[in-house]
């Protein structure tokens, strides 16, 4: 009872402060479409930052689809079991190796610099992957691809959240993960198109084309402005102010919102800096930071241990288990699944602001548990019939239905909200480390599941799904007791969500003083003019 009482759902231990800036943003009824500067910024964000996860989606679908390509299987001697697992998991392993360096790179070179460096590494990895002569070279290439992606993801998700206007920020950060499905569709379509090529170019072409998203990021990232938070943290306040005035006030230097926003960011970062040693130990230094780290670690596991890697990396194997063995049919279903994922992911991202964060996470975990339970039952009946030399058409259709039903349930929380939530939960000074921790646990979970999934399916067949049913039950319980609500506030108003009221009120008071002083100057100026 003591533990349950201590962790009541939806009750953060601190205050988010008086949401002055959020109120000012809510009073702005002009759509971003009618703001030329903000509109241009959002269009630039698509190729430079929002599209970063295209690479991850491309990668998951590439490995999934290439396992169906005859020339790939022949060239690499049809890898099975643990070797197949390590080929898929090398991407996650490379990401794990890069994570300790990310906060330093992010702080030293800025959000844009991190994206550029990570993209350059991935271009090299894709070239090596496309010209691999043996399986060891292919694995090294995938390690390089994985090594580059976290720098882009951490910096890109932060940059989107830190440049976006508060009203559109949740949608922008939700669309960040939707680009994953664009990558899946592109990869599935390319492999489907090259599948009929008789030579090794059937797999070399799609392997080389994995560099395309990274080239876009390299070409566009320096056309974006730098994060105002990063600039302010490096004492470049005038540059940060110019960016916010241009994009959040359409060039109006007298904007009350921007004046409040700048003061809020400056004061909050100063208060954070006083309590931060800029060390990994900061993540465990206080009860608030420990809770953030716990939530972040679990969310990293949830995004990869919820059964998604089983479908995204081993779709072809699952189809074979339920009696669908034709390679062309598998490729068509694979493309269809990727398109379905994109449609459902984009739909959820566009309506995410209408619901509370905890509501969506609870709906996500409960629906995933229901889907996996139904899938386990139907999979048992389908595989039992196949093993006996027969075919249970009803069970096979039901299994395929649950596979397709899985994706919208996953998208409700773990796709649409992942980076929105991470950007909101972590204050600026620890945001890079916090999202790096999320990446660490996500990549560890991804490495583990992609490695053991083929082993589990080979050894215990449909019973492997029971493992995920048990884990999804744990997810439901954890989300209920530990996930706080973060909707409806600016990033600075959430900076002290788990801390005491004092620092949150100091930040609010600084904004109030700035706006109040501005009102006095405005009134004084009018009086002098009238006199």
Short mmCIF file of C-alpha atoms in Angstrom, two decimals, residues 12-23 264 268 271 292 485-512:
data_model
loop_
_atom_site.label_atom_id
_atom_site.label_comp_id
_atom_site.label_asym_id
_atom_site.label_seq_id
_atom_site.Cartn_x
_atom_site.Cartn_y
_atom_site.Cartn_z
CA UNK A 12 3.62 14.66 -10.36
CA UNK A 13 5.49 15.56 -7.21
CA UNK A 14 6.15 19.17 -8.18
CA UNK A 15 4.56 22.09 -9.96
CA UNK A 16 4.80 23.07 -13.57
CA UNK A 17 4.51 26.73 -12.58
CA UNK A 18 2.01 29.34 -13.75
CA UNK A 19 1.51 28.72 -17.50
CA UNK A 20 1.74 32.39 -18.57
CA UNK A 21 3.42 31.76 -21.90
CA UNK A 22 1.04 28.87 -22.67
CA UNK A 23 -1.90 31.21 -22.13
CA UNK A 264 11.14 32.08 -19.54
CA UNK A 268 14.73 28.35 -16.65
CA UNK A 271 17.98 27.75 -12.76
CA UNK A 292 12.55 10.92 -15.14
CA UNK A 485 0.59 14.21 -17.53
CA UNK A 486 2.49 16.81 -19.58
CA UNK A 487 -0.08 18.17 -22.02
CA UNK A 488 -0.84 21.87 -22.39
CA UNK A 489 2.42 23.47 -21.15
CA UNK A 490 5.51 24.97 -22.73
CA UNK A 491 8.82 23.14 -22.30
CA UNK A 492 9.97 25.61 -19.65
CA UNK A 493 6.72 25.30 -17.71
CA UNK A 494 7.42 21.55 -17.52
CA UNK A 495 11.10 21.93 -16.59
CA UNK A 496 10.45 21.48 -12.86
CA UNK A 497 7.58 19.01 -13.14
CA UNK A 498 9.02 16.64 -10.51
CA UNK A 499 10.81 19.24 -8.39
CA UNK A 500 9.55 21.56 -5.67
CA UNK A 501 7.48 24.69 -6.40
CA UNK A 502 10.25 27.18 -5.67
CA UNK A 503 12.16 27.12 -8.97
CA UNK A 504 8.99 26.83 -11.05
CA UNK A 505 7.61 29.96 -9.39
CA UNK A 506 10.90 31.81 -9.84
CA UNK A 507 10.68 31.22 -13.59
CA UNK A 508 7.03 32.33 -13.65
CA UNK A 509 7.82 35.45 -11.63
CA UNK A 510 10.61 36.40 -14.04
CA UNK A 511 8.16 36.24 -16.96
CA UNK A 512 5.57 38.26 -15.02
#
